[in-house]
Structures are given as C-alpha cells and as structure tokens.
XYZ file of C-alpha atoms in Angstrom:
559
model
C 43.121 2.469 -63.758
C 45.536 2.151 -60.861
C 46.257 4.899 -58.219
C 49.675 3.534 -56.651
C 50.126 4.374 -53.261
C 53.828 3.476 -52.118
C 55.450 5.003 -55.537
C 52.907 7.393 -57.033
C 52.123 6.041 -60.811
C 52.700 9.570 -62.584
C 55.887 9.679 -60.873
C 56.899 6.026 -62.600
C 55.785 6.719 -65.759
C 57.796 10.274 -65.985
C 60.869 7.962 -64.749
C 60.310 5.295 -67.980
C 59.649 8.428 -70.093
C 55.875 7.608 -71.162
C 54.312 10.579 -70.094
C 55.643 14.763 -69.266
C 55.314 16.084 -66.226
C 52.936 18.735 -67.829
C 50.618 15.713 -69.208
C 50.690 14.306 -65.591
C 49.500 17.922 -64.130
C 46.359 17.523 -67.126
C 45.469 14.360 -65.759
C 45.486 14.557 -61.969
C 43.260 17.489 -62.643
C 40.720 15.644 -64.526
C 41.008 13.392 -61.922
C 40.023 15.098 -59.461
C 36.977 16.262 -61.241
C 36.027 13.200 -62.077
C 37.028 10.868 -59.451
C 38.076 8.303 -61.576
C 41.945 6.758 -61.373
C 44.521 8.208 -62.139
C 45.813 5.659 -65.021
C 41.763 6.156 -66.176
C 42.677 9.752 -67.040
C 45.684 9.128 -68.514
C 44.253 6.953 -71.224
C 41.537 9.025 -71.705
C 43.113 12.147 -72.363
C 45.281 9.746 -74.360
C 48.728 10.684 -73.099
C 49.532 6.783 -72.718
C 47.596 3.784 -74.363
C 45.758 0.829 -72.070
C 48.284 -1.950 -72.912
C 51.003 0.288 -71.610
C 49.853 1.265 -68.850
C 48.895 -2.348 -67.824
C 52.027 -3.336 -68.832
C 53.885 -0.992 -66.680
C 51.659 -1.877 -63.471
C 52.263 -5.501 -63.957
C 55.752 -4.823 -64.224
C 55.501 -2.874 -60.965
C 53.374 -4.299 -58.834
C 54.550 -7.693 -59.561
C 50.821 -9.059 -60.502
C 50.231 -10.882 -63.892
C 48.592 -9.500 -66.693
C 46.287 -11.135 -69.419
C 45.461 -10.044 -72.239
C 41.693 -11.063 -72.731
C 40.764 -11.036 -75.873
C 42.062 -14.207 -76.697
C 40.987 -16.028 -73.344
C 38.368 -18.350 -73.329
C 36.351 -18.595 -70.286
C 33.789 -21.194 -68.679
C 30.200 -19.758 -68.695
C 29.717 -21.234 -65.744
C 32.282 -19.835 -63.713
C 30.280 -16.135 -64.095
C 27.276 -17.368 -61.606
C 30.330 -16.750 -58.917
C 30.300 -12.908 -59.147
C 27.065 -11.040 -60.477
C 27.057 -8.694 -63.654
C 26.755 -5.569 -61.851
C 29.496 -5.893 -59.822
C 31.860 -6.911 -62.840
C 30.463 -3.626 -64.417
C 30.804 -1.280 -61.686
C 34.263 -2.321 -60.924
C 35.535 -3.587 -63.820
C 36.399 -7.060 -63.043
C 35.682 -10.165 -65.160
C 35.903 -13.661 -63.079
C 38.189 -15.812 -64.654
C 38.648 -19.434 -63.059
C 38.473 -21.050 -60.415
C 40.603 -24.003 -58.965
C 40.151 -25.834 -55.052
C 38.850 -22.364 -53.312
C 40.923 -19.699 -55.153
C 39.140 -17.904 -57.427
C 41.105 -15.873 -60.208
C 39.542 -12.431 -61.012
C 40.892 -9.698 -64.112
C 40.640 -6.641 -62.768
C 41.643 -2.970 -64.072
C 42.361 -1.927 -60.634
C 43.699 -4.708 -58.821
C 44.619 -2.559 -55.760
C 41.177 -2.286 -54.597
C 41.196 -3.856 -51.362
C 37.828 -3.209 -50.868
C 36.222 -5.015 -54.021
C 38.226 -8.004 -53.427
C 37.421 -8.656 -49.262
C 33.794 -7.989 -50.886
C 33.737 -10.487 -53.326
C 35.343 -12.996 -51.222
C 32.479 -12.500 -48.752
C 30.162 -13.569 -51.625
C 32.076 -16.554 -52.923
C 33.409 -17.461 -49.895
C 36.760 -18.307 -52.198
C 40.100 -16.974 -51.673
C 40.485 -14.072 -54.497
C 44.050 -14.166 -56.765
C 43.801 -10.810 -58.850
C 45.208 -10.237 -62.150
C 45.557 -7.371 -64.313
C 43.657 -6.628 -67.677
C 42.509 -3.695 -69.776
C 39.405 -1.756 -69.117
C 38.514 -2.164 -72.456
C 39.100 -5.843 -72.683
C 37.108 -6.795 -69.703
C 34.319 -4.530 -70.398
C 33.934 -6.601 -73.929
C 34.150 -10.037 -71.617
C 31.667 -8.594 -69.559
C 29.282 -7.964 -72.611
C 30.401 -11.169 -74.199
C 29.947 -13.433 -71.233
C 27.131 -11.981 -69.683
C 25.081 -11.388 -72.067
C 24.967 -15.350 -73.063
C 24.584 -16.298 -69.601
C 21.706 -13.981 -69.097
C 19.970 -15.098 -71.591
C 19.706 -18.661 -70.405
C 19.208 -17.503 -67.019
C 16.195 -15.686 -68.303
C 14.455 -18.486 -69.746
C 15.442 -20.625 -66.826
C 13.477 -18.097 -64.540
C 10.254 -18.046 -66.817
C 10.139 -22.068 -66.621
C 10.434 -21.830 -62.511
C 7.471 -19.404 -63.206
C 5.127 -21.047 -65.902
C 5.129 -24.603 -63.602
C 1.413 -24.414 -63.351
C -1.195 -27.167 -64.350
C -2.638 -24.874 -66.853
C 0.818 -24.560 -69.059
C 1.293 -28.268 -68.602
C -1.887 -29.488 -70.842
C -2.704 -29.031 -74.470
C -1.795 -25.819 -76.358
C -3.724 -22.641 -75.271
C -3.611 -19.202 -77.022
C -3.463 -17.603 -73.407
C -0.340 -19.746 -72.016
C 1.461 -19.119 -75.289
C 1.302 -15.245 -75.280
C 1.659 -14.946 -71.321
C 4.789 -12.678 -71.130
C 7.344 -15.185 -69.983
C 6.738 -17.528 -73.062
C 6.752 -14.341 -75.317
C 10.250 -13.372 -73.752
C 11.789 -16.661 -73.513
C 11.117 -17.522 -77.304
C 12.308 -13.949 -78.433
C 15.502 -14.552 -76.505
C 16.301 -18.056 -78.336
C 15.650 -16.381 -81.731
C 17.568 -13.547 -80.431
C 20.366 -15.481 -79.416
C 20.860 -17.382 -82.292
C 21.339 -14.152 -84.311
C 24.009 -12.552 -81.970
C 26.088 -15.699 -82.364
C 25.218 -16.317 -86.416
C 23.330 -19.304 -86.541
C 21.429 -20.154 -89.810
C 18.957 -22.303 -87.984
C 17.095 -23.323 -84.610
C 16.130 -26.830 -83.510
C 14.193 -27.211 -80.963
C 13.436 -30.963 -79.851
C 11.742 -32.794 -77.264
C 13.574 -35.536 -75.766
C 12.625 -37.830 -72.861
C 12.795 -35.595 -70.087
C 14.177 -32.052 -71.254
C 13.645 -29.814 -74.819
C 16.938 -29.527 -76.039
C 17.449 -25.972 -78.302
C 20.681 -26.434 -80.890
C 21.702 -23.579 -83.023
C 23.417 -24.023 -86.455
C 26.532 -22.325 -86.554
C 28.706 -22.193 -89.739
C 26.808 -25.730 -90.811
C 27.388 -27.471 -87.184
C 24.991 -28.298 -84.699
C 26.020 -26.676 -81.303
C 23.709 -27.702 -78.423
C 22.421 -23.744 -76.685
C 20.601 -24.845 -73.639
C 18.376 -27.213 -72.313
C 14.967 -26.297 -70.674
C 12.143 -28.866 -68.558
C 10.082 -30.590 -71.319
C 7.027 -29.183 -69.738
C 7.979 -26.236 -71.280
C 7.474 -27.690 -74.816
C 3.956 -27.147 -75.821
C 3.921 -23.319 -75.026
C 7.288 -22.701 -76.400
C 5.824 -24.605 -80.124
C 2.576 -23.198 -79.456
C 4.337 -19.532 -79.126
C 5.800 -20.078 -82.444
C 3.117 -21.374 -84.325
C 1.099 -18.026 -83.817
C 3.732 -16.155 -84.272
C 4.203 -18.039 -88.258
C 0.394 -18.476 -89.181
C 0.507 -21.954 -88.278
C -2.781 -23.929 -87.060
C -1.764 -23.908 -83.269
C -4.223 -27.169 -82.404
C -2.570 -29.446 -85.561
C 0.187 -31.299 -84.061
C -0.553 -34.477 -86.075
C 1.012 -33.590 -89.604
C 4.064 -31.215 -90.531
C 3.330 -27.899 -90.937
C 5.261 -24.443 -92.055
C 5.251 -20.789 -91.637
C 7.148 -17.202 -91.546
C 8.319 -14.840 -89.336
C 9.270 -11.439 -89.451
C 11.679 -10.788 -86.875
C 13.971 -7.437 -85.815
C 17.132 -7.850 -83.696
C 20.579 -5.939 -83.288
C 19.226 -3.726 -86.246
C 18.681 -6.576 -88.515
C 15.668 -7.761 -90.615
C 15.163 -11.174 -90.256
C 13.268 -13.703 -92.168
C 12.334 -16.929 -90.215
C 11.067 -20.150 -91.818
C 9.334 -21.672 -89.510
C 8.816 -25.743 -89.989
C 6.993 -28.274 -87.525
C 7.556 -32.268 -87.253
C 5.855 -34.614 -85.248
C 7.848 -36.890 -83.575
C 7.166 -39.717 -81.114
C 7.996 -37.118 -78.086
C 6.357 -34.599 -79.489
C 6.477 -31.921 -81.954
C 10.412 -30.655 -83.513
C 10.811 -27.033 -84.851
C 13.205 -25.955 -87.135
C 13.646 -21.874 -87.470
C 15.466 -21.200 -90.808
C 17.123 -17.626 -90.330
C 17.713 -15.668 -93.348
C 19.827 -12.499 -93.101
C 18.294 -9.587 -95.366
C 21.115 -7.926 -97.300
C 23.900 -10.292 -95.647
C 23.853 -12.368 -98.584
C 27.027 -12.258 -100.860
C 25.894 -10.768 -104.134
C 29.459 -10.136 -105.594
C 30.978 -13.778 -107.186
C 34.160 -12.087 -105.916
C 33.240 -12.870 -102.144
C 32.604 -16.518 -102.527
C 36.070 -18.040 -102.541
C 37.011 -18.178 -106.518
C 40.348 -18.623 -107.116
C 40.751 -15.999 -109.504
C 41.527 -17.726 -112.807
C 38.242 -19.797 -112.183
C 35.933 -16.790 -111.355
C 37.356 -15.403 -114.608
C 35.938 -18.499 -116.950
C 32.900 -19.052 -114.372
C 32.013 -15.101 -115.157
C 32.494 -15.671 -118.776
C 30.494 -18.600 -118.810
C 27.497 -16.787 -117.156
C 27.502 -14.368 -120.220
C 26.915 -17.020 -122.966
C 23.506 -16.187 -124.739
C 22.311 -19.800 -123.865
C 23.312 -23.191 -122.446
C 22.562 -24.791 -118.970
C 24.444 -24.117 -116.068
C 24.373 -26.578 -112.799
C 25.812 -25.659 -109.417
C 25.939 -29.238 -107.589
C 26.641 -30.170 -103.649
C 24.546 -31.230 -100.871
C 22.081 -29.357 -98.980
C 23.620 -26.262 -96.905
C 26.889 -25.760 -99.341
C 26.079 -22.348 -100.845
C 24.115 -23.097 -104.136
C 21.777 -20.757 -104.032
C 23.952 -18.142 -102.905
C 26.233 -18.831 -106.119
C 23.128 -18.819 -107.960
C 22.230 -14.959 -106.262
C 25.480 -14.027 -107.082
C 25.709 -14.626 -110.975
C 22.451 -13.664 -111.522
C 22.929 -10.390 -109.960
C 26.548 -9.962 -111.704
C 24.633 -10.596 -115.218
C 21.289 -8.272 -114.462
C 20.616 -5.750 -116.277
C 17.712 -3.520 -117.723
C 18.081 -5.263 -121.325
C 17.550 -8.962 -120.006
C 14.652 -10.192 -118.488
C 15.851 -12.819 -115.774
C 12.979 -14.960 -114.500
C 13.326 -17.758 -111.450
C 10.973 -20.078 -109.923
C 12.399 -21.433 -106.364
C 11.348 -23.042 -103.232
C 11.264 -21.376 -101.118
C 12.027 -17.502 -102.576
C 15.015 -17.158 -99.897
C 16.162 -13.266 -100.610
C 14.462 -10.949 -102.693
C 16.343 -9.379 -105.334
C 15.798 -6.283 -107.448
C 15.234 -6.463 -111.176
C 14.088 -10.201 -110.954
C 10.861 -11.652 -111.223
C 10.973 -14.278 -108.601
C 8.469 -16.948 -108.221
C 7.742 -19.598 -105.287
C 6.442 -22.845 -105.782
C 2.892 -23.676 -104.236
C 2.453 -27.320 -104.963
C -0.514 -27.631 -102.897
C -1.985 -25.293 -105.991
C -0.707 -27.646 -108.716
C 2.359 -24.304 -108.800
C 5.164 -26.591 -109.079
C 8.914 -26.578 -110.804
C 7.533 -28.257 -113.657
C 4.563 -25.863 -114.576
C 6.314 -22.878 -113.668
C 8.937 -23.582 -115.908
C 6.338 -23.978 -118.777
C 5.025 -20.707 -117.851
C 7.916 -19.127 -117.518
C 8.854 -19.658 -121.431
C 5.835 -17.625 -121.790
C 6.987 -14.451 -120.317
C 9.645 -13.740 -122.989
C 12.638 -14.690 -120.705
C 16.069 -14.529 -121.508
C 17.566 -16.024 -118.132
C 15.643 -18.985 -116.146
C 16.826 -19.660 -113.000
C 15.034 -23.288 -111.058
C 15.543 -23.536 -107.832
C 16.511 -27.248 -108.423
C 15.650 -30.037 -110.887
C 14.071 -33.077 -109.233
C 12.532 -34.958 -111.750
C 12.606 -35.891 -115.338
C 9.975 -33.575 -116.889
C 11.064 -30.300 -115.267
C 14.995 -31.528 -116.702
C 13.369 -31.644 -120.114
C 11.829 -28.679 -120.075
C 14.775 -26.966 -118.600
C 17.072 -28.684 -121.938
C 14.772 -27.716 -124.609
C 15.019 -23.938 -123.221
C 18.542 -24.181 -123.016
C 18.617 -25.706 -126.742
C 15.918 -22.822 -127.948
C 17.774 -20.001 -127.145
C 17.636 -19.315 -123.015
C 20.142 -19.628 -120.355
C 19.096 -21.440 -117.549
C 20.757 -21.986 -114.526
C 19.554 -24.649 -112.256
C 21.088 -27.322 -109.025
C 21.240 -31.035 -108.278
C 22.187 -33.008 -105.478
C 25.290 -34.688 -106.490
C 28.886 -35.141 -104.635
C 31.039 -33.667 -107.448
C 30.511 -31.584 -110.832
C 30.891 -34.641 -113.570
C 27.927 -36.101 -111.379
C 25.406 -33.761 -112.572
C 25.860 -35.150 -116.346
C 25.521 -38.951 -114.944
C 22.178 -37.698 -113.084
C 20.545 -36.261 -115.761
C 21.298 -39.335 -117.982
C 19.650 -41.197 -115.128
C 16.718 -39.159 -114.795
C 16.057 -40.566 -117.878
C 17.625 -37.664 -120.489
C 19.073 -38.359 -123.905
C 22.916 -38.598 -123.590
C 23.254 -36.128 -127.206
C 20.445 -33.538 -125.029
C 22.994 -33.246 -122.320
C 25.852 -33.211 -124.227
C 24.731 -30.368 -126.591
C 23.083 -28.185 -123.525
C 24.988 -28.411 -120.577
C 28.020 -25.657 -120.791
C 29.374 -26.298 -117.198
C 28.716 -27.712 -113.996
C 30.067 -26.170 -110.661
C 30.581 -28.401 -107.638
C 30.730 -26.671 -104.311
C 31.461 -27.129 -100.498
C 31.436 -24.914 -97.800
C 35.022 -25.008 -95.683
C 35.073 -23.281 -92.032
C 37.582 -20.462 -91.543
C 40.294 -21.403 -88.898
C 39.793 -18.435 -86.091
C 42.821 -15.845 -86.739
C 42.602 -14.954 -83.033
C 43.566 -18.414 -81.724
C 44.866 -20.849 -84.266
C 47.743 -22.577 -82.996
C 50.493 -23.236 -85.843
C 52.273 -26.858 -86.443
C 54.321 -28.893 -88.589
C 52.123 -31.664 -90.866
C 53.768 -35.326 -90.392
C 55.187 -36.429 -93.820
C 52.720 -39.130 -94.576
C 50.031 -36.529 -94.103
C 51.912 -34.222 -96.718
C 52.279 -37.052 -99.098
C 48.449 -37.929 -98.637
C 47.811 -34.399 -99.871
C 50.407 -34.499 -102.478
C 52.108 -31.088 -100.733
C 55.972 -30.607 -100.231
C 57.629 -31.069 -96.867
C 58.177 -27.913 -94.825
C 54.563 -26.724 -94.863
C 53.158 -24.991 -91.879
C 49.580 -26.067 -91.125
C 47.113 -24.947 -88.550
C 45.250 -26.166 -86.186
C 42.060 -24.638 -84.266
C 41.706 -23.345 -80.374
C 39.077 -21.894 -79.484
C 38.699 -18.643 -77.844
C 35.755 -16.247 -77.126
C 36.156 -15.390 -80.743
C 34.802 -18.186 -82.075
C 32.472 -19.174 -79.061
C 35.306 -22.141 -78.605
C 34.590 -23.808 -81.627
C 37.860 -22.729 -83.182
C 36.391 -21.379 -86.776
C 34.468 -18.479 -87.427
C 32.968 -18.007 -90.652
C 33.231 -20.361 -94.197
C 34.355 -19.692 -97.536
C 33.664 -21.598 -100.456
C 35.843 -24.536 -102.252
C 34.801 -25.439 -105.936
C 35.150 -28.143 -109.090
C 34.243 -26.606 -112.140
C 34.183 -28.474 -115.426
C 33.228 -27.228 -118.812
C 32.574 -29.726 -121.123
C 34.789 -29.644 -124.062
C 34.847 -31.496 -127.427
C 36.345 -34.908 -125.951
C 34.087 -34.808 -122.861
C 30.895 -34.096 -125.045
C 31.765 -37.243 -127.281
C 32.198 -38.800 -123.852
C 28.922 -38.081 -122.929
C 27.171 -38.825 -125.907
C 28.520 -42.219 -126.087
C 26.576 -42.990 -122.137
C 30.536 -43.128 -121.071
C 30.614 -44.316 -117.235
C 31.022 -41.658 -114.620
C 34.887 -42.440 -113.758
C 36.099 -41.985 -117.537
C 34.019 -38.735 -117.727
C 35.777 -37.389 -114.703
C 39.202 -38.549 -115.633
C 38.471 -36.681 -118.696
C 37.446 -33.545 -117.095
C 40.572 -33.808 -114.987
C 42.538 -34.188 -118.034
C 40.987 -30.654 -119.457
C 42.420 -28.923 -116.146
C 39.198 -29.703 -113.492
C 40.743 -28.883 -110.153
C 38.486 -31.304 -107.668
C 37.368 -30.052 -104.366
C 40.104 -31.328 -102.412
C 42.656 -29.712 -104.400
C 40.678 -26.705 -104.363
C 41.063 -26.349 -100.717
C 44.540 -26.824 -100.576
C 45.368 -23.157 -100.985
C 43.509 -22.820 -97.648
C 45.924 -25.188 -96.168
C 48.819 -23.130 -97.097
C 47.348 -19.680 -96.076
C 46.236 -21.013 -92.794
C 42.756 -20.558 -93.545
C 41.420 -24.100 -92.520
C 43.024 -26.856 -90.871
C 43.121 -30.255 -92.198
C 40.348 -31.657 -90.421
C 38.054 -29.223 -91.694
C 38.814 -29.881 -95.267
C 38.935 -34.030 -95.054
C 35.032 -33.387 -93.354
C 33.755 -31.691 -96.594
C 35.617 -33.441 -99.341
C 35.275 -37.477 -97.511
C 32.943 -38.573 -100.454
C 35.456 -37.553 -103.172
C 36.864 -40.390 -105.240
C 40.832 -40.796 -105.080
C-alpha cells in the first residue's frame, strides 16, 4: 500500500518481526512485475494482513488511521472528489471543515494524488490512513447511492420539454431516461431493503420515501414536472389504464435486481396534487418459513408448534398492519404441510407462493370474496383453512362453524393485543359460547428493530427507567448510532415480540359469560400470558433493541 522512502517498509517490518527477509525478497519481486506497492504485495501474497500493515504505517509515519467500516459519512461530501479517482487511487473523501478537506487513503504518500485533488477542490487536503479493502467497500457503498440520484437528477435536466410537461403519453413514459430513472428507484429500494416505495407529489417537488424496517425514510426529491411520466412509466409497466387518474387503481410487476426476483404491487391514489404510488416489494424466497426464525422464545414456540398440530380449533394471529402476520401464518402452515393434509387459503392479496398449498386470491370485483371463498373452500375436502383476515361477521361465522365441524383454521384481526381478538369477535356480533368453544389461541405480534451490532453505543439505564420496566439495577442497555451499516438509522433488521394466550377452562367460562376485556386479560395473565412489553425485555438485556424502539411498538399496551 505504502512504498516508504526515508526507511524502506520491508526493512521496518523485518525490525518488528512481521515479515522474513525471504518473504520480503517474494514480494519486491511481485512488485516489480506488477507495479503495485510494496505493502500491496505483501498482503496479497499474504505474508502480513491489511490492519497490520496500516497499523504499522500509522505508527510510522505519524498519520492517523481509521478504521472505516464503522464511519459514517455525509453523501454529500462525495460530489468533492469524483468516483473514478477514489477508485483508481484508492481514496474515499471523508469530511470537510472551513477549507481542509480530510481524505482516507491506502497510500497516503502520494504526493501526486493529493496536489491533484487539491487542484479540483481547491481545499487544503489532510490525509489519513485506511485499508484498501475498507475504502474500496466505502467507495461501492457511497457511490453507488449517490449515483443513483445523480442519475435521475440528469434525466430531469434532460426530459424539461413541453411535451413531458402535459398529460400522460405512452412515448414520454418509455423514452429512455424515464425507463432508467424509474428502474433505478425500484432498484434502489432493493439494495437498501425497503418493503415499499412512495412516491408523492407535493407542491413544488415529488418526494420518493422508501420503507425501511417499517419506517419511512425520505430517498430523494425530484422537480414535480417529472410526476406524470414517472406514474405514467409505472402504470404500463403494472397493466394499469395509463389515461385513468380519477379513481385508485392497482397492478404487478415483475422485477429482477442484484439476482433477486421481485414481486411489485403496484397501487395508485389520487390526491389533490396529483396521483400517489405505492410499490409493495415482495422478496421471493426471503420470506421466513421456519417458526424458529421469527423471534419465539423457545418455551412459547414449543406450545405455539403444538398448538398448530391440534386436528381442529381456530387460531388468530392479531397486530396492526406491517407486524408480521402473514409471515407467522407462512411459517406454521409450512411447518404443518404435508402430503396427508390438504391445506387450503384464500388471501388478499396471495403475497408468496408456497408449494403444496392451494392458494386462492380474492377478486371482489367478481363477487370472489373472503366470505364465498370460505364457503367454497369447505367444499374441497380441506383439512387446514387459512383466511387472509376476518373482516366481517359472516366470513367469522363461517370460519367458527369449520372450526367446530372438524377443520383448523387459522385466520388475523386487527387488534392491539391477543385477549382483543375474543372481545372483537363478540363484537362482530358472535355468540360468546361459539368463541369460547372454537378459539384455541390467539397470538399477538409486533415487529421490534434490531439495534446495529456495528455501532451501538452501550449505557447505564437511570433507575426510574429500570423500575418502569420492572428490571434490576445494574443493567446495561443500548442505545443506537448510526453508521454506514445501517444507512445511519442505527437498526438494521427486526425480529418479532409476541403475547400468546390459550384459553383455558377459567378463561373460557370468562368468555362465555360476555366478561369485559380487562378481566379476560387479567385472567390470561394469571394462566402465564407474557404481554408484548415483557416479551421484549429479553431484547433489552441482550442488547438487541434499545428502549426507544420497544416503548414505539408496545405504546398502546394497557399497564
């Protein structure tokens, strides 16, 4: 990496012992074929690793090091020094403060490169020193974002003609630069693991947000005039009617990127600026299939598993939109399937496709709704009914008298915690002795975001906190960062946290009698239901999530 000229580096490192003098022979003569640095051959012939040799030329050339996988650095601060020259000398800029501009480099002796690039920026260059490795990875991390927005910023300089600015035309929407700049949104969103794109139209820009582990993060921005090609791009692209811009409308999209399939569900909605677009991105075979990789402690996955083995019985998996039920759903069906049961669903929409099912979608336009395809459905011999979700009374009652007639059915609702479910089908309008006699468990679940391992900072909890939480004193806790990682946010990834309750002989009384929601779940608590906040408490102690994370997911539970 570094070819010292006052004290020759092979000579140091035979001095500190890191390398023979017959290794240092092996190298210079590589080097010499090559042309690369001496330090370059070294590590490649691996005779010393990176981080020691950067360590040793920090030491001896009296220039810091950093270590830059953990350093997070402002976007905007690579417009100073262009891509190709980071690549071809292996230098990532760093920051920049009054007119000195910090650069990483892997050869910070090169006198040349840095008069160069201080010619460019017209700023005063402060080298540091960094791995090869690690700046090459900032260079394809950094970079690669940046170049994305600066691609779609060049097609909009570019597509500022009167005929892009008027109503939607097939032509404008497939002219190259609209093609590219909507590829690289959807593109985008995938390399950084969003589960949706919203694209809005606000006053005087369209604002692009991806969904990132169940937070909005705002991408770019582009000129509003922009709008109607970008929409009317992806409304060919999912079937939609490209003139209809007066009523919602929905679609599908097949899309390939970093060697993944990709599903996109493509939704329109008219707004008083204009049209919004939602992109739903669904990650063939990235689903969790195993219950094991959902977040069950293990003595709940045990009863939850034996649970999904009874011969009938209804089983509800509760939360709010975007907290895993379907997944949880995928993932006991698939642990139960086999070639002697005939498992049968009907969902909207059909979100992964999984073998030995018969999966249906609803079509309500076609009269193809939960209710009817549940009646159906008891027509086809079935010994396991999934629905995708019970929204009204009729499909609830249908969905019972299965359960009560030999099926298992598993099914969701929309409630904050697991004893809800029983209060909501009682208020849907079902016989209290129907639910009690049916219903052998309800699962609540959330969805917690993963503190980042690479750059959560540890602390010590103030006692109130600790007594909030009902934990002892002396606890660790963590808190989040952000690093490159994480793209700043501080998390990366979520795991789930869950209230299960199955409905013993006192709760089933409970229920029969129309008991009020509060004594049902102080029962349930009483027969060992953990509640979601309690759930998550292990993550607490493991430094999994931080505190604020948890509060966010678990604010609407009682007590």
């Amino acid at each position: 990496m570094i070819e010292v000229k006052r004290k020759k580096l092979g000579e140091i490192l035979i001095e500190k012992e890191l390398i023979t003098r017959e290794q240092l022979k092996e190298a210079i003569k590589r080097q010499r074929e090559t042309d690369e640095f001496l330090g370059q051959s070294l590590v490649c012939l691996d005779f010393i690793k990176e981080e020691t040799l950067v360590e040793e030329l920090s030491s001896h050339l009296r220039i810091p090091k950093v270590d830059l996988s953990n350093y997070l650095i402002d976007p905007e601060i690579t417009h100073l020094v262009k891509e190709d020259i980071c690549r071809e000398y292996c230098l990532m800029p760093l920051f920049k403060i009054d007119n000195t501009l910090t650069i990483a480099m892997a050869n910070p002796m090169n006198l040349e490169t840095i008069d160069r690039i201080q010619s460019d920026t017209g700023c005063i260059v402060e080298p540091v020193i960094s791995t090869e490795t690690g700046i090459k990875e900032a260079i394809d991390h950094y970079y690669h974002a940046t170049d994305t927005i600066r691609d779609i910023a060049q097609s909009v300089s570019i597509e500022k003609e009167p005929s892009l600015i008027g109503g939607p035309k097939i032509e404008a929407a497939e002219k190259p630069s609209v093609v590219k700049s909507v590829d690289l949104i959807i593109s985008q969103a995938i390399a950084d693991g969003a589960s949706d794109i919203h694209i809005e139209p606000d006053e005087n820009i369209l604002r692009v947000r991806y969904r990132i582990d169940g937070i909005l993060h705002e991408n770019l921005q582009l000129p509003i005039h922009l709008h109607p090609v970008i929409v009317s791009r992806i409304k060919i692209l999912s079937g939609m009617n490209i003139a209809e811009k007066r009523v919602p409308q929905d679609g599908h999209i097949e899309f390939k990127a970093e060697g993944k399939e990709i599903d996109v569900r493509a939704s329109t909605f008219p707004t008083i600026r204009g049209e919004k677009v939602v992109l739903r991105l669904l990650y063939r075979g990235d689903i969790k299939y195993d219950l094991s990789e959902l977040g069950f402690p293990p003595d709940m996955l045990k009863k939850f598993e034996r649970l999904i083995s009874r011969p009938h019985g209804i089983i509800l998996v509760t939360g709010p939109t975007g907290s895993g039920k379907t997944t949880t759903l995928y993932a006991a069906l698939n642990k139960i399937s086999t070639k002697e049961i005939n498992i049968t669903t009907i969902e909207d929409p059909v979100e992964y496709k999984l073998n030995s099912l018969n999966q249906s979608q609803i079509n309500p336009r076609a009269g193809w709704t939960f209710e009817t395809g549940l009646r159906n459905i008891l027509r086809q011999d079935p010994d396991v009914i999934m629905v995708g979700e019970i929204r009204d009374t009729e499909t609830a009652r249908i969905a019972i008298q299965s359960a009560l007639t030999g099926h298992l059915v598993f099914s969701t609702l929309h409630t904050n915690d697991a004893p809800g479910a029983i209060t909501r089908l009682i208020d849907m309008g079902i016989e209290p002795f129907l639910v009690s006699s049916s219903i052998i468990g309800a699962l609540a679940q959330r969805l917690v975001r993963v503190i980042c391992p690479h750059c959560r900072e540890a602390y010590e909890p103030g006692k109130e906190l600790l007594k909030t939480l009902g934990m002892d004193t002396g606890t660790k806790f963590y808190k989040k960062k952000g690093c490159r990682n994480c793209n700043n946010t501080g998390y990366r990834g979520r795991t789930g946290i869950f209230e299960f309750m199955i409905p013993e002989e006192e709760l089933r009384s409970l229920i029969t009698a129309k008991s009020p929601p509060h004594v049902i779940r102080q029962a349930a608590r009483r027969s060992g239901m953990v509640t979601l906040r309690e759930a998550g408490l292990p993550l607490l102690r493991n430094g999994r999530t931080t505190v604020e994370e948890l509060l966010r997911v678990t604010q609407d539970e009682e007590g």
